[in-house]
Coordinates of C-alpha atoms in Angstrom, one line a residue:
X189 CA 50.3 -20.5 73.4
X190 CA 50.1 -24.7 73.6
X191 CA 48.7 -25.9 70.0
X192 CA 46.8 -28.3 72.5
X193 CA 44.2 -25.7 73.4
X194 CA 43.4 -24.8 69.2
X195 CA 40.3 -27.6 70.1
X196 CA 39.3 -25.3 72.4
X197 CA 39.2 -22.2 70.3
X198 CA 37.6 -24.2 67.4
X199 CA 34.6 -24.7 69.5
X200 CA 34.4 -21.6 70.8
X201 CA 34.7 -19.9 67.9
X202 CA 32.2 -22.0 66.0
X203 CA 30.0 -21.5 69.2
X204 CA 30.2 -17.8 68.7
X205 CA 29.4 -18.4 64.7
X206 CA 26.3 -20.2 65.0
X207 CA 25.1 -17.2 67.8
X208 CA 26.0 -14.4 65.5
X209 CA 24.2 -16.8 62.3
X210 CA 20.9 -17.0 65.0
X211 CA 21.1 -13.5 65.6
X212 CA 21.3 -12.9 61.5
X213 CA 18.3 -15.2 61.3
X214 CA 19.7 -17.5 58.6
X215 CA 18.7 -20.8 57.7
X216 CA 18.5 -23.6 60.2
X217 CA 21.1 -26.0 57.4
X218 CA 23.6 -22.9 58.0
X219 CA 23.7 -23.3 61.9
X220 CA 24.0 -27.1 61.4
X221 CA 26.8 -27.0 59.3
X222 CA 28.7 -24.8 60.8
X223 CA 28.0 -26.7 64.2
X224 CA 29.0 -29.7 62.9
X225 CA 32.3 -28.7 60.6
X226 CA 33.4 -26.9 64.3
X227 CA 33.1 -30.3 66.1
X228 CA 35.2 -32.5 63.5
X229 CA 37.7 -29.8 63.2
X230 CA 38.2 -29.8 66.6
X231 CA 38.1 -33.8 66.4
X232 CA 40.7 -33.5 63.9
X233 CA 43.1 -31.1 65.8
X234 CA 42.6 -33.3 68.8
X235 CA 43.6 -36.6 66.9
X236 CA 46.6 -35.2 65.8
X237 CA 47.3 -34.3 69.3
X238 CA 46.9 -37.5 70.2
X239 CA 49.1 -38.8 67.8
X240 CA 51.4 -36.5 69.0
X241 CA 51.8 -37.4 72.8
X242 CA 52.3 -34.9 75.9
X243 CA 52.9 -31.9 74.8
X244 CA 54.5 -28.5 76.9
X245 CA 51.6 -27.1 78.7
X246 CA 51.0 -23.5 78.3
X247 CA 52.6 -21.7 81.7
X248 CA 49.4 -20.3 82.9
X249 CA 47.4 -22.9 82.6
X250 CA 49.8 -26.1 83.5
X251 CA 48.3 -26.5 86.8
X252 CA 44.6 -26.3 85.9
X253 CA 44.7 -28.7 82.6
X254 CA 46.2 -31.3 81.5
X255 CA 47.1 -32.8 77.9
X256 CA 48.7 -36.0 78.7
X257 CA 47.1 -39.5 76.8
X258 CA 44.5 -40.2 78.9
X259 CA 42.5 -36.8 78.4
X260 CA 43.7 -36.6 74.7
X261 CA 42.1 -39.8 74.2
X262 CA 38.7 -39.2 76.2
X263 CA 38.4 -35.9 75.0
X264 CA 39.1 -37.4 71.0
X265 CA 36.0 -40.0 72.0
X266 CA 33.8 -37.2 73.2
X267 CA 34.7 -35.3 70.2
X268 CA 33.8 -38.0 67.9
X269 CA 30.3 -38.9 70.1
X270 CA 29.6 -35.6 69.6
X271 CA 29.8 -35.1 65.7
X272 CA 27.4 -38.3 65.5
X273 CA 25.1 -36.8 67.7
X274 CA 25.2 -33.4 66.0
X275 CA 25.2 -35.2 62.7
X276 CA 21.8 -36.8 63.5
X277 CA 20.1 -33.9 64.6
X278 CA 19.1 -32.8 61.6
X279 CA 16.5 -35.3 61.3
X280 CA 14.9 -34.6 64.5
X281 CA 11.6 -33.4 65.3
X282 CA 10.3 -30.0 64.0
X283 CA 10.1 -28.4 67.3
X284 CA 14.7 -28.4 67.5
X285 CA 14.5 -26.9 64.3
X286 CA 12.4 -23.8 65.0
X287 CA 15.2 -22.5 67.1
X288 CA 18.5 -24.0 65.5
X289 CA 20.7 -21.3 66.7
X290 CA 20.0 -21.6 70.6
X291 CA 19.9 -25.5 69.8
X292 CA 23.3 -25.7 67.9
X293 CA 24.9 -23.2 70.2
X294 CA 24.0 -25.4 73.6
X295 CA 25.3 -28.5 71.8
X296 CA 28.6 -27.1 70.8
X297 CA 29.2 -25.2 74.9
X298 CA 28.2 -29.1 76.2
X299 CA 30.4 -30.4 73.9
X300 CA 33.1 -28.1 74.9
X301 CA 32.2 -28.4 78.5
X302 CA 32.8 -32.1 78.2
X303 CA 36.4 -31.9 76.5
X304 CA 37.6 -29.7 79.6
X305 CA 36.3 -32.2 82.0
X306 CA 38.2 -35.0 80.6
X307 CA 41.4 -32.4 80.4
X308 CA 40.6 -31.1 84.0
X309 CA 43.4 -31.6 86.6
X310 CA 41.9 -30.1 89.8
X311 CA 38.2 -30.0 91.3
X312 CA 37.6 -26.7 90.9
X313 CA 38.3 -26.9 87.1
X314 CA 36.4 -30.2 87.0
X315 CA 33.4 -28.5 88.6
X316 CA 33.2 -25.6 86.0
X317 CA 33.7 -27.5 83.5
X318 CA 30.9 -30.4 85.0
X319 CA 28.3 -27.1 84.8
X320 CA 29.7 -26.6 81.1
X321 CA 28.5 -29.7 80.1
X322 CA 25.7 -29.9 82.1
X323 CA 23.6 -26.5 81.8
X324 CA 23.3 -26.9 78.1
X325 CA 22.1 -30.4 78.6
X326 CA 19.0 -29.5 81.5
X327 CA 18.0 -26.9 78.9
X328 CA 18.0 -29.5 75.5
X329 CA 16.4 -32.4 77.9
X330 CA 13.2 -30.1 77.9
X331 CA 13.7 -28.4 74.9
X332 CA 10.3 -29.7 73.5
X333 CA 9.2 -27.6 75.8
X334 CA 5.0 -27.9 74.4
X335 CA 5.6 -31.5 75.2
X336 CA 4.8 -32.4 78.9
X337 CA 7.4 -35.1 79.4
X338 CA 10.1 -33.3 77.4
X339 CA 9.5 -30.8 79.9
X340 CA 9.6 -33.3 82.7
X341 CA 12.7 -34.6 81.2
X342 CA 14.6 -31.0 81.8
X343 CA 12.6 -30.2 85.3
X344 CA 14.1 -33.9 86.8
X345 CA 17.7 -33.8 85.2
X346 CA 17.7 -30.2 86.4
X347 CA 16.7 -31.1 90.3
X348 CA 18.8 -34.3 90.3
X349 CA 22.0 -32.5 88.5
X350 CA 22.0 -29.6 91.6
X351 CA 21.9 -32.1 93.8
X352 CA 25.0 -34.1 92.5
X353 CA 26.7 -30.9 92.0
X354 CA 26.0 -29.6 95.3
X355 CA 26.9 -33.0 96.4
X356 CA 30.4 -32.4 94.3
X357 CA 31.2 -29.5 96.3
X358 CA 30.4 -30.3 99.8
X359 CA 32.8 -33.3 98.9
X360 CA 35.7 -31.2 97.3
X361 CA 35.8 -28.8 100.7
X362 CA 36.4 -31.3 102.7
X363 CA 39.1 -32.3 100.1
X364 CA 40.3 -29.0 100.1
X365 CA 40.1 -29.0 104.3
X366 CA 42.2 -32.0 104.8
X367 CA 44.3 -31.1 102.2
X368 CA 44.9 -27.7 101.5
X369 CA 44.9 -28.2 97.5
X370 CA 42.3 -29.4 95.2
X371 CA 44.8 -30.5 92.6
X372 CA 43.8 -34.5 91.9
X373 CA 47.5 -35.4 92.3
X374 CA 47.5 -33.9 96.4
X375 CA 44.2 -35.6 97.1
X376 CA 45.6 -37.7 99.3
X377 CA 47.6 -35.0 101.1
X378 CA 46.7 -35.1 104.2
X379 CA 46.0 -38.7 104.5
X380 CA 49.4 -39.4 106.5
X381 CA 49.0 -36.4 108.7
X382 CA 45.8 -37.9 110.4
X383 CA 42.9 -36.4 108.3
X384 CA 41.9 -39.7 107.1
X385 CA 37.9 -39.6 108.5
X386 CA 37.5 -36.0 106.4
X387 CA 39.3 -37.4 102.9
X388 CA 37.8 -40.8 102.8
X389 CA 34.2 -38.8 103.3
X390 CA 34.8 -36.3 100.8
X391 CA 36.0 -39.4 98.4
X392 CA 32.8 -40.7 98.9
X393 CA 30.3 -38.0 98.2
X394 CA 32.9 -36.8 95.0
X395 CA 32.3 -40.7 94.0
X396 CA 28.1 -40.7 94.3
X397 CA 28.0 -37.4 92.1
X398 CA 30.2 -39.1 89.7
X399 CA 27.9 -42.2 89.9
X400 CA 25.0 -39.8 89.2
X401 CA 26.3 -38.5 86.0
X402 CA 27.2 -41.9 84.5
X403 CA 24.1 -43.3 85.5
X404 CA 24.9 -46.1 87.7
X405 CA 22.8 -47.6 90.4
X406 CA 21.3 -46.3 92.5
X407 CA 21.9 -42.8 91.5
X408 CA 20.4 -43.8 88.2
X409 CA 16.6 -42.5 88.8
X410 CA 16.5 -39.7 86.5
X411 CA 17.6 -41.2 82.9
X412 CA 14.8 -43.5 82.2
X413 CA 12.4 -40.4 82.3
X414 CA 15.4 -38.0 80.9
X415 CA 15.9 -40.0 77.9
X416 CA 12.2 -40.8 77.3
X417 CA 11.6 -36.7 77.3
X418 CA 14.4 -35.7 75.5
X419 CA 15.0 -35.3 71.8
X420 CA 16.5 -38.3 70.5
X421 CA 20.0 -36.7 69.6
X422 CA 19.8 -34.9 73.1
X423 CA 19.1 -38.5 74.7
X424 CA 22.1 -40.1 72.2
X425 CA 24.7 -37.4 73.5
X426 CA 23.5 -37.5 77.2
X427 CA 24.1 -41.4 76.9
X428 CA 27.6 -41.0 75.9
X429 CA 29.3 -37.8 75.9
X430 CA 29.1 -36.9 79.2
X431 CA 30.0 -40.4 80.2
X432 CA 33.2 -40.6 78.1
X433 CA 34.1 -37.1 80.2
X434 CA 33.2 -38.4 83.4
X435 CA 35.3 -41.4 83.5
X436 CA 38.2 -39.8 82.7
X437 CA 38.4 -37.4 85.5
X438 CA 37.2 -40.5 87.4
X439 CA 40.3 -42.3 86.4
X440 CA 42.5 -39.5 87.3
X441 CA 41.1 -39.1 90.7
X442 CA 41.2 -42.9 91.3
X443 CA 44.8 -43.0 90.3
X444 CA 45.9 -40.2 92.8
X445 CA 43.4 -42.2 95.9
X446 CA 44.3 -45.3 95.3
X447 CA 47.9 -45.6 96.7
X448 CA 46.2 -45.4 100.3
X449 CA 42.4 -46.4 99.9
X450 CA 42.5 -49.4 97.1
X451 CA 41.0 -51.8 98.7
X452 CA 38.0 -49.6 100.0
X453 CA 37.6 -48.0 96.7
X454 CA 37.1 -50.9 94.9
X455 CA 34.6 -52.6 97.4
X456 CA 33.1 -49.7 96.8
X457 CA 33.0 -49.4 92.6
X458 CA 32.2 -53.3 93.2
X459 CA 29.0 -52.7 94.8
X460 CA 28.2 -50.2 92.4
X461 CA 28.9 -52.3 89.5
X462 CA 26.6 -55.2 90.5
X463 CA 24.0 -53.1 91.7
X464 CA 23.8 -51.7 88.2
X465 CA 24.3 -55.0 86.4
X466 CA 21.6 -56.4 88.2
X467 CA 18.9 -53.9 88.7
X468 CA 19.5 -52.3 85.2
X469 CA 19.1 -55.8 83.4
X470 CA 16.2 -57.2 86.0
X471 CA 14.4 -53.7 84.9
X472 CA 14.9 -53.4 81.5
X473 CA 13.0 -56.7 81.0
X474 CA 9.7 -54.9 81.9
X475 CA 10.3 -51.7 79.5
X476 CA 8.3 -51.4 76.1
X477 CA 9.1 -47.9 75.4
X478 CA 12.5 -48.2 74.2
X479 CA 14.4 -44.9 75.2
X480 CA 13.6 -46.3 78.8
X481 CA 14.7 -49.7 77.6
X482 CA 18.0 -47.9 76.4
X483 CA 18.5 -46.2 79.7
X484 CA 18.3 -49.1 82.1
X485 CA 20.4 -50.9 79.1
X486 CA 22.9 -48.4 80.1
X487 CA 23.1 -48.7 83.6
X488 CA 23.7 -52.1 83.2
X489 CA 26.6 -51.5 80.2
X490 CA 28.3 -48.9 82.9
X491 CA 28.2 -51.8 85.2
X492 CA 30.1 -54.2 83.0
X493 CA 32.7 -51.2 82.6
X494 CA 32.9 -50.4 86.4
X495 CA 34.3 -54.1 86.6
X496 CA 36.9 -53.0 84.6
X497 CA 37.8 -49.5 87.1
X498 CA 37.4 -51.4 90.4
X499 CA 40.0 -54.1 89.0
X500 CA 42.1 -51.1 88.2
X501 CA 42.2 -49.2 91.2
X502 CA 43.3 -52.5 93.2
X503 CA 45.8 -54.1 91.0
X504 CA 47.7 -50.3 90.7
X505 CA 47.2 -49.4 94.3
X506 CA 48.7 -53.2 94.8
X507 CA 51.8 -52.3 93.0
X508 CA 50.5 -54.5 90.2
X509 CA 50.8 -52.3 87.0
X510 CA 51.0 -54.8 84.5
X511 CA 47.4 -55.8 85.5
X512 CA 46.3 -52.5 85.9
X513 CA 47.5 -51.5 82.4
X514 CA 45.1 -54.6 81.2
X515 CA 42.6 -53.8 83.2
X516 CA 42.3 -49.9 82.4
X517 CA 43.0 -51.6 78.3
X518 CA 39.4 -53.4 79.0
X519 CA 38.0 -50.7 79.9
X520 CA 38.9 -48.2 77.4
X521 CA 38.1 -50.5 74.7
X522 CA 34.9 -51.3 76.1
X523 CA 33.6 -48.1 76.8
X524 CA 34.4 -47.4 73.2
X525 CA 32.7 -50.1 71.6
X526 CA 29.9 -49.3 73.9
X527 CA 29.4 -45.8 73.2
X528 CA 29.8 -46.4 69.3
X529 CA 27.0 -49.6 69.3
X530 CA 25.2 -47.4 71.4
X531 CA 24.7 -44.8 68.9
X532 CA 24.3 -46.8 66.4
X533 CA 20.7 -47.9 68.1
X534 CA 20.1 -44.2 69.1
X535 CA 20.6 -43.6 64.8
X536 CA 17.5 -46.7 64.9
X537 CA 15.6 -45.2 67.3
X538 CA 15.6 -41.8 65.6
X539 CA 15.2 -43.5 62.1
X540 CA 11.8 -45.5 63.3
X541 CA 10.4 -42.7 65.4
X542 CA 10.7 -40.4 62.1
X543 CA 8.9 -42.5 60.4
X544 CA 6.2 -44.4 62.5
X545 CA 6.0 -41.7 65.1
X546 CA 6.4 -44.1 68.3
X547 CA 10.1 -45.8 70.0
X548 CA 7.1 -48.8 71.2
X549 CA 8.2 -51.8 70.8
X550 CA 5.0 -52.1 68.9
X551 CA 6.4 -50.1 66.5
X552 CA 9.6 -52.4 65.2
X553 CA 6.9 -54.9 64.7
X554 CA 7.7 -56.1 61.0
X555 CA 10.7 -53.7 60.6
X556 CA 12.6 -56.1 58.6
X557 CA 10.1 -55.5 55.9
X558 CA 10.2 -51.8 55.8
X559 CA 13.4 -51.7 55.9
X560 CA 15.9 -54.5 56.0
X561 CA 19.0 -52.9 56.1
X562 CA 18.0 -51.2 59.1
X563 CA 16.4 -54.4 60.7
X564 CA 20.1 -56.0 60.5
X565 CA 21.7 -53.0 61.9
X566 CA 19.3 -53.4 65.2
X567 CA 20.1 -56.6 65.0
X568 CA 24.2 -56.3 65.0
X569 CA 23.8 -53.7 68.1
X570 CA 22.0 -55.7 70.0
X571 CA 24.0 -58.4 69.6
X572 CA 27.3 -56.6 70.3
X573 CA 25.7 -54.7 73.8
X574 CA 24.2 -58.5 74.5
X575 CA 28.2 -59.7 73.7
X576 CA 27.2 -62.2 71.4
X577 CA 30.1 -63.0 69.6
X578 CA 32.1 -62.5 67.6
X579 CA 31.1 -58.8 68.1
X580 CA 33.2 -55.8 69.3
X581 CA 30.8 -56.1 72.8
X582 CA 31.7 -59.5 73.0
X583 CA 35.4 -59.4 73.3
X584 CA 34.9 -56.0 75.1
X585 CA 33.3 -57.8 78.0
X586 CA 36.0 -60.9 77.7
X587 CA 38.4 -58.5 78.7
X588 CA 36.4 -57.1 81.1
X589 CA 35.6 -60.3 83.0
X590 CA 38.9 -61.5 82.9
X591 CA 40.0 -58.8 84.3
X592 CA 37.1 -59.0 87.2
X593 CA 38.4 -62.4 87.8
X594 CA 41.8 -61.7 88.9
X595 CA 40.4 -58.8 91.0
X596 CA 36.9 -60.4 92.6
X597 CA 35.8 -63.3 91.0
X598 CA 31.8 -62.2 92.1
X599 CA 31.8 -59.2 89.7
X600 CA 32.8 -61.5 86.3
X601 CA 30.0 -63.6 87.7
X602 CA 27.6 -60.8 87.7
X603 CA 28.9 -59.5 84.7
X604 CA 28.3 -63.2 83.0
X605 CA 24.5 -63.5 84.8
X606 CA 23.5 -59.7 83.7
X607 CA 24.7 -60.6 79.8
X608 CA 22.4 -63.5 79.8
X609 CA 19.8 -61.9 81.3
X610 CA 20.1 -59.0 78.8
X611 CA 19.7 -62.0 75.6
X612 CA 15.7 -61.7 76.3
X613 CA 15.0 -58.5 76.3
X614 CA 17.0 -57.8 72.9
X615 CA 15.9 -60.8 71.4
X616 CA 12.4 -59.5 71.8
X617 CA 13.6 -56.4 70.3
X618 CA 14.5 -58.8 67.3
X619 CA 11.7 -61.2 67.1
X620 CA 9.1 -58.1 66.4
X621 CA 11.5 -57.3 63.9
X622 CA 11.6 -60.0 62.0
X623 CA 8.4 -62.4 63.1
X624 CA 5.5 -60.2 63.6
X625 CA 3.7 -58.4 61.2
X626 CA 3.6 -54.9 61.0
X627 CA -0.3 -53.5 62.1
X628 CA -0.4 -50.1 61.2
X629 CA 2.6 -49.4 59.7
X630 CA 2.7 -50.7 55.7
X631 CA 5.0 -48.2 54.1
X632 CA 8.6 -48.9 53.5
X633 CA 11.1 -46.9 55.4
X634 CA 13.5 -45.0 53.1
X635 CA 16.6 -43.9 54.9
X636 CA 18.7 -40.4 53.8
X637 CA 22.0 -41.1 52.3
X638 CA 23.5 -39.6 55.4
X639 CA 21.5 -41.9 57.9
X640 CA 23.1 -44.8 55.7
X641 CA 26.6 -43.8 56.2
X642 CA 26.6 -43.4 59.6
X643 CA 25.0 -46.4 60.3
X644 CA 27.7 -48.1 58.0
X645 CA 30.4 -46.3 59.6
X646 CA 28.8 -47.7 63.3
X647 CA 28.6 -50.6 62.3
X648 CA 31.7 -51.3 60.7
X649 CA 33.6 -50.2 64.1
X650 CA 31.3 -52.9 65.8
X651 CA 32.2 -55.5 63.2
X652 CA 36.0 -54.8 62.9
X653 CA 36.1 -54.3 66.8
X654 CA 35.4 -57.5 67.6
X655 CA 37.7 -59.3 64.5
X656 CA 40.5 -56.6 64.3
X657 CA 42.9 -56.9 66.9
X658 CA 44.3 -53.6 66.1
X659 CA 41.4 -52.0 67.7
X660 CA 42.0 -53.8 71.3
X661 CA 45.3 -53.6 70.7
X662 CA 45.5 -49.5 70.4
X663 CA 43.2 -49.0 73.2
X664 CA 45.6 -51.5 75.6
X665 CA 48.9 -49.4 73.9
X666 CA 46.8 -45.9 74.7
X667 CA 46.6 -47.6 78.4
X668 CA 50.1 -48.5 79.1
X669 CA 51.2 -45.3 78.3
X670 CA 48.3 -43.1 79.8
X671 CA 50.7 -42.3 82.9
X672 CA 53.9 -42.8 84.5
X673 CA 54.6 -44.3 87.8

C-alpha cells in the first residue's frame, strides 16, 4: 500500500477514536485533543508527501486518486485550515461542547472529505467525496440547534447544497453520455466525435455547482445567512476548507477542458469573477453584523482569485504555459494568503463574541482599549484582504491583476475598483476600533495563551507573505511543476 494514503488512515482512525471516546462518555478536552493531534498528524504525513513529489499510486486505486503536486499541496492547505479551525473550537459557545464527540467526529469526516476532493481524479470520486465534506457541514451549520438562525443556517445550506449536488450530477451524466468515462483527463472525449452541444452543457452546470460551493456570485445566497447561523469555527472552516478543496478539482477539470473550450471557459469564470467583485464589495458596505460582512468579503476575495483561474485556462489552452504557470503561481499564493488572513479575523471574531456576546460592529467599538494587541491584529487582516501594502494580500492581488491584464484587461480593472471599494467598509471596521468609545463594554479582554499564538502564527504568515519572497516564490515553484504537458 502507497505511504500517500497514511493521511487518510490518520483521519479515519482518529475519527473512529473520538466515536469510541463519545461512546465512553469522556471528557469533552479528550475528544479535542485527540481531534486535533489526528489532523496535524495527518498535516505532517501530507507535508512530507509533498516534499516528496509524485509518488507510485497504489494499483487499485490509480485511476480513482491521484497524488501528484497539485492535490498534495491543496490537500496540505486544507489540512492546515483545518487544525486552526479545530484548534479554535475549544473556545466556542457552550452548546458545541455539550456534545464534543458528534461535534469532533463531523469535523474530522469533513475534513477528510475535503482532502479526497482535492486528491479526486474522476467525478464520481469527486462527488462522494463533495457529500464527505459536505454532510458534516449542513449538520455543524445548525448545530446550535435551540438557536433559530443556527438552525436556519443548516435548513438553507442543506436545501441549496442538494440542489448543487443534484446539479453536479445531472452535469456529470451528460459527461459520462458524450464521453463514455468520467475520468477528468477524458472529459473532452467526445468533443471531436460531434458531441460538443452535450459536453459544453454538462461543463456548465459541473461549473455553477462548483461556483456554489466557493461562494461566488450569483450562487452565493446561502453564506451570508450560513455563516451568521453557524458556530464561529463551523463558519471559519466552511470559509476556507471547502474552498481550498474545490479549487483544486476545479483546476484539474479546467486543465483537461481547456485544450478545446478556453476561450468560452474563461468568458465564462470572467463573468463570474466581476459579478462577485462587484456585488460582494457593493454589499458588504451595508452589513453591520460582521459574519455577514465576512461572507460577502468573501465573495468578493473568490473574485479577485477567479481572475487568476480564467487567465489560466486561456493562456494554457493558448499554448502559453509560461503564463499559465504565473498565472496558476498567483493564484495559489493568493488563495493562501487569503485563507490564512481569513482565519485570522474568524480567531477576532470568535475572540470578541466570547467576550462581548455580539459580532456588531457596535461591539468593536473601543476595542483597542480592551485589548490592543487584538485591535492591531484586526487591523493587519484587514489591511492585507483590503491589499494595502506591503501585506501578503497586497502582492497576492499584484500578481493577480497582472496576470488579468495579460488575459482581459476589464477583470484587473474590476479587481482594482472592488479593492478600493472594499477600503471603506474595513476602515469602518477600524475607526470603531480605535476612535469610538466603548458603551457597554468596559472590561479588558484577556486572550488564552493559545488564542495568542495562533493569532501570532497568522499573522506572521501575513507579514512575511507580503516581504519574504520565498513565500511567492514556493507557491510559483509548486505551480510549474503541478503538471506536465
Amino acid at each position: 500500500m502507497s505511504a500517500s494514503l497514511l493521511p487518510f488512515l490518520i483521519l479515519v482512525l482518529g475519527l473512529g477514536l473520538v466515536l469510541v471516546l463519545d461512546l465512553i462518555k469522556t471528557s469533552a478536552e479528550n475528544s479535542y485533543r485527540v481531534a486535533l493531534g489526528t489532523v496535524s498528524v495527518a498535516l505532517i504525513l501530507e507535508v512530507f508527501a509533498l516534499r516528496g513529489g509524485r509518488n507510485e499510486v497504489w494499483a487499485p486505486i490509480e485511476r480513482v486518486l491521484e497524488f501528484d503536486l497539485l492535490s498534495k499541496g491543496f490537500s496540505t492547505l486544507a489540512l492546515f485550515l483545518a487544525f486552526l479551525a479545530l484548534g479554535i473550537s475549544w473556545q466556542s459557545f457552550d452548546e458545541e461542547q455539550t456534545r464534543p464527540g458528534e461535534y469532533y467526529a463531523l469535523m474530522l469526516t469533513a475534513t477528510l472529505g475535503a482532502v479526497l476532493v482535492a486528491h479526486s481524479e474522476e467525478l464520481l470520486t469527486f462527488f462522494l467525496a463533495f457529500e464527505m465534506l459536505s454532510i458534516p457541514l449542513y449538520i455543524l451549520a445548525g448545530f446550535r440547534r435551540y438557536h433559530r438562525k443556527s438552525a436556519e443556517a443548516g435548513l438553507k445550506y442543506f436545501l441549496s447544497g442538494a440542489l448543487s449536488s443534484a446539479v453536479f450530477l445531472f452535469g456529470a451524466s451528460w459527461i459520462f453520455g458524450a464521453s463514455a468515462s468520467t475520468h477528468y483527463k477524458d472529459i473532452l472525449a467526445g468533443y471531436e466525435q460531434g458531441h460538443q452541444q452535450p459536453i459544453i452543457f454538462g461543463l456548465l452546470l459541473i461549473i455553477g455547482a462548483f461556483a456554489f460551493k466557493i461562494s461566488a456570485a450569483p450562487f452565493h445566497m446561502w453564506a451570508p445567512d450560513t455563516y451568521e447561523g453557524s458556530p464561529i469555527p463551523v463558519a471559519a472552516f466552511l470559509s476556507s476548507v471547502p474552498k481550498v478543496a474545490m479549487f483544486a478539482a476545479f483546476i484539474r477539470i479546467l486543465i483537461a477542458a481547456s485544450d478545446q473550450l478556453s476561450g468560452e471557459l474563461m468568458l465564462l469564470l470572467s463573468a463570474l469573477s466581476i459579478l462577485s467583485i462587484v456585488l460582494g464589495n457593493l454589499v458588504a458596505l451595508t452589513q453591520s453584523e460582521l459574519t455577514r460582512l465576512a461572507a460577502y468579503s468573501g465573495v468578493a476575495q473568490i473574485g479577485y482569485i477567479l481572475i487568476g483561474l480564467s487567465s489560466f485556462v486561456l493562456m494554457e489552452g493558448a499554448g502559453r504555459h509560461v503564463r499559465a504557470h504565473e498565472a496558476l503561481g498567483s493564484l495559489l499564493f493568493y488563495l493562501l494568503v487569503y485563507t490564512v488572513t481569513n482565519m485570522a479575523f474568524w480567531v477576532i471574531l470568535l475572540t470578541v463574541a466570547k467576550h462581548r456576546g455580539s459580532t456588531q460592529l457596535d461591539a468593536f467599538n473601543g476595542l483597542s482599549q480592551s485589548s490592543p494587541y487584538l485591535a492591531f491584529a484586526l487591523m493587519i487582516a484587514a489591511f492585507s484582504l483590503a491589499g494595502v501594502p506591503p501585506l501578503a494580500g497586497f502582492v497576492g492581488k499584484l500578481f493577480l491583476f497582472r496576470s488579468g491584464l495579460q488575459a482581459q484587461p476589464l477583470m484587473a480593472f474590476f479587481g482594482v475598483l472592488g479593492s478600493v471599494i472594499s477600503l471603506y467598509y474595513y476602515f469602518n471596521i477600524l475607526r470603531r476600533c480605535y476612535f469610538l468609545k466603548p458603551a457597554d463594554y468596559d472590561e479588558p479582554i484577556e486572550l488564552t495563551p493559545a488564542t495568542n499564538g495562533l493569532l501570532f502564527l497568522l499573522l506572521l504568515l501575513t507579514f512575511t507573505g507580503g516581504l519574504v519572497p520565498y513565500i511567492s516564490e514556493s507557491c510559483f515553484y509548486l505551480a510549474e511543476r503541478m503538471y506536465i504537458h
